[in-house]
Amino acid sequence: MPRKFFEYIRTVILAFSGFLGFISYANAGEVRDNIEDRGYLRCGVLQTVFLKKSPIKEMSEDLCRGLALALFPDPSAVKLVSLTEQEAGQALVDGRVDVIALANQKRLSHQANHANTGPLFVNNLDIAILFKGYKVRDLGGKKICSLDWVDKTALAIFGQKHQISFGILSYRTEEELLNAVKSHGCRAVALPRVEQAIFLKQVSGIFPAPLILSSSSFKNSLGMLVSSKDEEWKAIVGLYRRALLESERREVSSQNVDYVASSTINPEIQKLLGVKGSFGQDLGLDHNWFYRVLQNHGNYQEIYSRHFNNRKITLERGPNQLTAKGGALVVNDLR
């Protein structure tokens, strides 16, 4: 159905109804129009390789492909744009990318024009005490090793919380850190959860049973970042995020979506899968957009497992559970 028809419907809805009051459509539709005109999504992916592994980057690419499927039936209608943190913010501001997957808004330049559609991955700082039998109190007066780019604020808070003081050795490269640990020059290592899991696997032969402590005071929340100037596009990307989490909560996956769609009498699930009701049509999405995403990419749990429960890395979900299971990923009711 033509885009202009949806523009008309949207105008009527906003004029006479308040059920989408949480969305303000000032400057709405420009990003989506540009995507439709060019025929594909441009999705920014940060260069996050650590010790030659990049599970966050690979998950980002997966999320990009899923978002493209929400917009187009063609699974190849996406261009992945590799970005550094230094250039990512400007690329979004300049319109070189439509969205950036799994980025920390606070770490990008030109922050004022960015909007995070909600957390999709939490990569908090972990402190791994390497030596068997060591407790937190044993770090007093010792050295904790890390890397230059890791935010040390969380370590200071960690020390205050446990009332201990310690030195911090900060290395420029992963190889330097690895050599320091192998030579027993560090009592503990402080890295974000994903990087920590990769790193500890590298030294598992020397330190097979480290004590891992999470520094929950440092919220490294990664999400899908969009321009804050286009509320409609923000709403579309936010709806995609919510649907991924909601489908996990409702236990609808790529494995059972066909059966559930044909048999469920739950109105919320029917709405989610486009069987009945309206879910995203007011934003110009077709009725089975998320059905298509689920069939090809799965729900959040499936995407997470694909990248963090495999031969390369095994990482318990922890803060990346839904809030109902004690995690930090909030599932809002579908509207």
Short mmCIF file of C-alpha atoms in Angstrom, two decimals:
data_model
loop_
_atom_site.label_atom_id
_atom_site.label_comp_id
_atom_site.label_asym_id
_atom_site.label_seq_id
_atom_site.Cartn_x
_atom_site.Cartn_y
_atom_site.Cartn_z
CA MET A 1 0.00 0.00 0.00
CA PRO A 2 1.49 3.45 -0.91
CA ARG A 3 3.40 5.34 1.71
CA LYS A 4 1.21 8.44 1.20
CA PHE A 5 -1.84 6.45 2.25
CA PHE A 6 -0.14 5.64 5.56
CA GLU A 7 0.81 9.32 5.93
CA TYR A 8 -2.89 10.22 5.59
CA ILE A 9 -4.00 7.52 8.06
CA ARG A 10 -1.37 8.60 10.55
CA THR A 11 -2.49 12.24 10.34
CA VAL A 12 -6.12 11.26 10.95
CA ILE A 13 -5.17 9.08 13.93
CA LEU A 14 -3.07 11.79 15.52
CA ALA A 15 -5.78 14.38 14.98
CA PHE A 16 -8.64 12.43 16.52
CA SER A 17 -7.10 9.87 18.88
CA GLY A 18 -4.82 9.97 21.88
CA PHE A 19 -3.90 6.29 22.14
CA LEU A 20 -0.44 6.98 20.77
CA GLY A 21 0.13 9.92 23.03
CA PHE A 22 3.59 8.70 23.95
CA ILE A 23 4.78 9.49 20.42
CA SER A 24 5.33 13.01 19.12
CA TYR A 25 5.62 13.17 15.37
CA ALA A 26 7.44 16.45 14.93
CA ASN A 27 9.78 16.09 11.94
CA ALA A 28 8.34 12.58 11.51
CA GLY A 29 8.98 10.19 8.68
CA GLU A 30 12.09 11.62 7.03
CA VAL A 31 14.38 8.71 7.90
CA ARG A 32 11.78 6.10 6.94
CA ASP A 33 11.08 7.92 3.65
CA ASN A 34 14.79 7.96 2.82
CA ILE A 35 15.07 4.24 3.54
CA GLU A 36 12.12 3.44 1.30
CA ASP A 37 13.43 5.66 -1.49
CA ARG A 38 16.82 3.95 -1.55
CA GLY A 39 15.33 0.49 -1.03
CA TYR A 40 17.47 -0.67 1.89
CA LEU A 41 18.44 0.06 5.49
CA ARG A 42 21.88 1.48 6.37
CA CYS A 43 22.76 0.08 9.77
CA GLY A 44 25.88 1.12 11.68
CA VAL A 45 27.89 -1.57 13.48
CA LEU A 46 30.69 -0.65 15.87
CA GLN A 47 34.11 -2.28 15.51
CA THR A 48 34.18 -4.25 18.76
CA VAL A 49 36.67 -7.04 18.06
CA PHE A 50 38.44 -8.22 21.22
CA LEU A 51 41.23 -10.81 21.00
CA LYS A 52 40.04 -11.56 17.43
CA LYS A 53 36.49 -12.30 18.61
CA SER A 54 33.49 -10.03 18.09
CA PRO A 55 30.25 -11.46 19.54
CA ILE A 56 28.75 -8.01 20.17
CA LYS A 57 29.54 -6.99 16.60
CA GLU A 58 28.00 -10.20 15.26
CA MET A 59 24.89 -9.74 17.38
CA SER A 60 24.66 -6.16 16.12
CA GLU A 61 24.70 -7.38 12.54
CA ASP A 62 21.97 -9.88 13.38
CA LEU A 63 19.81 -7.13 14.88
CA CYS A 64 20.39 -4.99 11.79
CA ARG A 65 19.20 -7.76 9.48
CA GLY A 66 16.14 -8.31 11.63
CA LEU A 67 15.25 -4.62 11.54
CA ALA A 68 15.64 -4.62 7.74
CA LEU A 69 13.20 -7.54 7.53
CA ALA A 70 10.70 -5.53 9.53
CA LEU A 71 10.80 -2.92 6.76
CA PHE A 72 11.25 -5.04 3.62
CA PRO A 73 10.35 -8.63 2.67
CA ASP A 74 13.81 -8.85 1.06
CA PRO A 75 16.37 -10.17 3.61
CA SER A 76 19.21 -8.54 1.66
CA ALA A 77 17.73 -5.03 1.95
CA VAL A 78 20.38 -3.89 4.42
CA LYS A 79 23.84 -2.38 4.19
CA LEU A 80 26.06 -2.92 7.22
CA VAL A 81 28.32 0.08 7.83
CA SER A 82 31.37 -0.57 10.02
CA LEU A 83 32.07 2.38 12.33
CA THR A 84 34.51 3.30 15.08
CA GLU A 85 33.15 4.87 18.26
CA GLN A 86 34.91 8.10 17.30
CA GLU A 87 33.03 8.45 14.00
CA ALA A 88 29.73 6.73 14.85
CA GLY A 89 27.95 9.70 16.41
CA GLN A 90 28.73 11.99 13.50
CA ALA A 91 27.70 9.31 11.00
CA LEU A 92 24.25 9.23 12.62
CA VAL A 93 23.98 13.01 12.74
CA ASP A 94 25.01 13.32 9.08
CA GLY A 95 22.54 10.65 7.96
CA ARG A 96 25.23 8.27 6.69
CA VAL A 97 23.51 5.56 8.73
CA ASP A 98 19.85 5.27 9.75
CA VAL A 99 20.51 3.48 13.03
CA ILE A 100 23.45 2.19 15.06
CA ALA A 101 23.09 -1.24 16.65
CA LEU A 102 24.25 -1.99 20.21
CA ALA A 103 25.98 1.28 21.03
CA ASN A 104 26.42 3.16 24.30
CA GLN A 105 24.94 6.60 23.73
CA LYS A 106 27.17 8.21 26.37
CA ARG A 107 30.37 7.07 24.64
CA LEU A 108 29.58 8.59 21.24
CA SER A 109 30.47 12.10 20.21
CA HIS A 110 27.71 14.63 19.39
CA GLN A 111 25.45 13.03 21.99
CA ALA A 112 22.74 15.68 21.91
CA ASN A 113 21.19 14.43 18.67
CA HIS A 114 20.99 10.75 19.61
CA ALA A 115 18.17 8.74 21.14
CA ASN A 116 18.48 5.25 22.60
CA THR A 117 15.34 3.22 21.90
CA GLY A 118 15.95 1.11 25.01
CA PRO A 119 18.53 -1.37 26.35
CA LEU A 120 19.13 -4.55 24.36
CA PHE A 121 22.41 -5.58 25.95
CA VAL A 122 24.13 -4.73 29.22
CA ASN A 123 27.92 -5.06 29.32
CA ASN A 124 28.78 -4.08 32.90
CA LEU A 125 32.31 -4.14 34.26
CA ASP A 126 33.39 -7.47 35.82
CA ILE A 127 36.30 -7.89 38.22
CA ALA A 128 37.85 -11.36 37.99
CA ILE A 129 40.02 -12.36 40.96
CA LEU A 130 42.44 -14.81 39.38
CA PHE A 131 44.10 -16.69 42.23
CA LYS A 132 42.33 -19.57 43.92
CA GLY A 133 41.17 -18.80 47.44
CA TYR A 134 41.47 -15.03 47.07
CA LYS A 135 38.54 -12.95 48.31
CA VAL A 136 37.69 -9.29 47.79
CA ARG A 137 39.55 -8.23 50.93
CA ASP A 138 42.72 -9.84 49.55
CA LEU A 139 42.84 -7.22 46.78
CA GLY A 140 43.82 -4.55 49.31
CA GLY A 141 47.18 -3.15 48.31
CA LYS A 142 47.38 -5.38 45.21
CA LYS A 143 47.20 -4.63 41.50
CA ILE A 144 44.08 -4.84 39.34
CA CYS A 145 44.88 -4.90 35.63
CA SER A 146 42.76 -3.40 32.90
CA LEU A 147 42.94 -1.62 29.54
CA ASP A 148 43.23 2.09 28.75
CA TRP A 149 39.76 2.38 27.23
CA VAL A 150 37.92 0.84 30.20
CA ASP A 151 36.12 3.38 32.38
CA LYS A 152 37.88 3.32 35.77
CA THR A 153 35.06 5.10 37.62
CA ALA A 154 33.40 1.75 38.29
CA LEU A 155 36.61 0.46 39.88
CA ALA A 156 36.74 3.42 42.25
CA ILE A 157 33.13 2.77 43.27
CA PHE A 158 33.97 -0.93 43.69
CA GLY A 159 36.83 -0.04 46.06
CA GLN A 160 34.64 2.30 48.10
CA LYS A 161 31.89 -0.30 48.36
CA HIS A 162 34.25 -2.94 49.72
CA GLN A 163 36.41 -0.45 51.67
CA ILE A 164 39.67 -1.50 50.06
CA SER A 165 42.36 0.36 48.15
CA PHE A 166 44.32 -1.09 45.26
CA GLY A 167 46.50 -0.05 42.38
CA ILE A 168 45.37 -0.11 38.75
CA LEU A 169 47.69 -1.16 35.94
CA SER A 170 46.24 -0.02 32.64
CA TYR A 171 47.59 -1.48 29.39
CA ARG A 172 47.34 -0.15 25.85
CA THR A 173 46.72 -3.47 24.09
CA GLU A 174 45.04 -6.78 24.80
CA GLU A 175 48.32 -8.60 24.14
CA GLU A 176 50.11 -6.53 26.81
CA LEU A 177 47.37 -7.33 29.31
CA LEU A 178 47.49 -11.00 28.39
CA ASN A 179 51.27 -11.13 28.92
CA ALA A 180 50.96 -9.37 32.29
CA VAL A 181 48.39 -11.90 33.51
CA LYS A 182 50.37 -14.89 32.24
CA SER A 183 53.43 -13.65 34.11
CA HIS A 184 51.36 -13.45 37.31
CA GLY A 185 51.67 -9.66 37.43
CA CYS A 186 47.98 -9.11 38.24
CA ARG A 187 45.83 -10.29 41.11
CA ALA A 188 42.65 -9.40 39.26
CA VAL A 189 41.46 -8.19 35.87
CA ALA A 190 38.73 -5.59 35.27
CA LEU A 191 36.95 -5.75 31.91
CA PRO A 192 33.37 -5.51 30.62
CA ARG A 193 31.47 -8.83 30.84
CA VAL A 194 31.85 -9.90 27.23
CA GLU A 195 35.53 -9.01 27.00
CA GLN A 196 36.11 -10.58 30.41
CA ALA A 197 34.57 -13.89 29.31
CA ILE A 198 36.74 -13.97 26.17
CA PHE A 199 39.84 -13.03 28.16
CA LEU A 200 39.33 -15.62 30.90
CA LYS A 201 38.96 -18.33 28.29
CA GLN A 202 42.41 -17.36 26.99
CA VAL A 203 43.99 -17.85 30.45
CA SER A 204 41.84 -20.76 31.66
CA GLY A 205 44.82 -23.10 31.61
CA ILE A 206 46.62 -20.92 34.16
CA PHE A 207 43.65 -19.64 36.17
CA PRO A 208 40.89 -22.25 35.83
CA ALA A 209 38.51 -21.00 38.54
CA PRO A 210 38.54 -17.20 38.95
CA LEU A 211 36.13 -15.47 41.30
CA ILE A 212 34.04 -13.10 39.17
CA LEU A 213 32.39 -10.05 40.72
CA SER A 214 30.08 -7.74 38.83
CA SER A 215 30.38 -4.00 39.30
CA SER A 216 26.68 -3.21 38.94
CA SER A 217 27.33 0.46 39.62
CA PHE A 218 28.57 0.83 36.05
CA LYS A 219 25.62 0.52 33.67
CA ASN A 220 27.11 -0.02 30.23
CA SER A 221 23.77 -0.26 28.47
CA LEU A 222 23.84 -0.85 24.71
CA GLY A 223 20.85 -0.18 22.49
CA MET A 224 19.69 0.75 19.00
CA LEU A 225 20.56 4.44 18.54
CA VAL A 226 18.65 6.72 16.18
CA SER A 227 18.40 10.43 15.48
CA SER A 228 16.41 12.20 18.17
CA LYS A 229 14.91 14.48 15.51
CA ASP A 230 12.67 11.82 13.94
CA GLU A 231 10.13 10.51 16.44
CA GLU A 232 8.41 8.19 13.98
CA TRP A 233 11.64 6.35 13.18
CA LYS A 234 12.45 6.18 16.89
CA ALA A 235 9.01 4.62 17.44
CA ILE A 236 9.57 2.02 14.70
CA VAL A 237 12.95 0.93 16.03
CA GLY A 238 11.60 0.96 19.59
CA LEU A 239 8.68 -1.23 18.55
CA TYR A 240 11.12 -3.70 16.95
CA ARG A 241 13.06 -3.90 20.21
CA ARG A 242 9.91 -4.37 22.29
CA ALA A 243 8.63 -7.09 19.99
CA LEU A 244 11.88 -9.08 20.30
CA LEU A 245 11.59 -9.04 24.09
CA GLU A 246 7.82 -9.55 24.16
CA SER A 247 8.04 -12.63 21.93
CA GLU A 248 10.53 -14.16 24.36
CA ARG A 249 8.22 -13.38 27.28
CA ARG A 250 5.33 -15.00 25.39
CA GLU A 251 7.57 -17.96 24.43
CA VAL A 252 7.01 -17.45 20.71
CA SER A 253 10.10 -18.38 18.71
CA SER A 254 11.23 -19.23 15.19
CA GLN A 255 10.60 -22.88 16.06
CA ASN A 256 6.93 -22.54 16.98
CA VAL A 257 5.75 -19.29 15.36
CA ASP A 258 3.77 -21.03 12.58
CA TYR A 259 1.95 -23.28 15.03
CA VAL A 260 1.28 -20.46 17.50
CA ALA A 261 -0.06 -18.16 14.78
CA SER A 262 -2.54 -20.78 13.62
CA SER A 263 -3.69 -21.94 17.05
CA THR A 264 -3.41 -19.18 19.67
CA ILE A 265 -6.49 -17.45 21.03
CA ASN A 266 -4.42 -14.99 23.10
CA PRO A 267 -5.24 -11.52 21.72
CA GLU A 268 -1.82 -10.10 22.61
CA ILE A 269 0.01 -12.86 20.73
CA GLN A 270 -2.41 -12.55 17.82
CA LYS A 271 -1.61 -8.86 17.72
CA LEU A 272 2.14 -9.48 17.94
CA LEU A 273 2.05 -11.87 14.99
CA GLY A 274 -0.31 -9.78 12.88
CA VAL A 275 -3.11 -12.38 13.00
CA LYS A 276 -5.62 -9.87 14.39
CA GLY A 277 -5.60 -6.23 15.35
CA SER A 278 -3.11 -3.55 14.44
CA PHE A 279 0.54 -3.77 15.43
CA GLY A 280 2.74 -1.23 13.69
CA GLN A 281 0.38 -0.37 10.83
CA ASP A 282 -0.04 3.17 12.16
CA LEU A 283 3.73 3.49 11.62
CA GLY A 284 3.53 2.21 8.04
CA LEU A 285 4.60 -1.38 8.76
CA ASP A 286 2.72 -4.23 7.10
CA HIS A 287 0.58 -6.53 9.25
CA ASN A 288 3.03 -9.47 9.31
CA TRP A 289 6.29 -7.55 9.71
CA PHE A 290 7.21 -9.17 13.02
CA TYR A 291 6.02 -12.60 11.93
CA ARG A 292 8.65 -12.27 9.20
CA VAL A 293 11.33 -11.26 11.70
CA LEU A 294 10.52 -14.18 14.00
CA GLN A 295 10.59 -16.74 11.20
CA ASN A 296 14.02 -15.66 10.02
CA HIS A 297 15.79 -14.41 13.15
CA GLY A 298 13.87 -15.58 16.21
CA ASN A 299 13.12 -13.80 19.46
CA TYR A 300 15.66 -12.11 21.75
CA GLN A 301 16.60 -15.32 23.53
CA GLU A 302 17.40 -17.05 20.25
CA ILE A 303 19.50 -14.13 19.04
CA TYR A 304 21.39 -13.96 22.34
CA SER A 305 22.09 -17.70 22.38
CA ARG A 306 23.34 -17.62 18.81
CA HIS A 307 26.14 -15.23 19.77
CA PHE A 308 26.83 -15.89 23.46
CA ASN A 309 26.28 -19.60 23.88
CA ASN A 310 28.48 -21.26 21.28
CA ARG A 311 31.99 -22.58 20.75
CA LYS A 312 33.52 -19.10 20.83
CA ILE A 313 32.03 -17.89 24.09
CA THR A 314 29.63 -18.99 26.81
CA LEU A 315 28.16 -16.13 28.79
CA GLU A 316 25.26 -16.46 31.21
CA ARG A 317 22.61 -13.87 30.52
CA GLY A 318 22.78 -12.22 33.94
CA PRO A 319 21.69 -8.59 33.49
CA ASN A 320 20.55 -9.48 29.97
CA GLN A 321 17.58 -11.40 31.30
CA LEU A 322 14.10 -9.93 31.19
CA THR A 323 13.18 -7.98 34.33
CA ALA A 324 10.75 -10.76 35.31
CA LYS A 325 13.80 -13.02 35.71
CA GLY A 326 15.91 -10.45 37.54
CA GLY A 327 17.59 -8.85 34.55
CA ALA A 328 17.67 -5.30 33.19
CA LEU A 329 15.69 -5.76 29.96
CA VAL A 330 12.31 -4.13 30.41
CA VAL A 331 9.33 -5.46 28.45
CA ASN A 332 6.61 -2.86 28.03
CA ASP A 333 3.07 -3.88 27.16
CA LEU A 334 2.38 -3.74 23.44
CA ARG A 335 0.22 -0.83 22.29
#
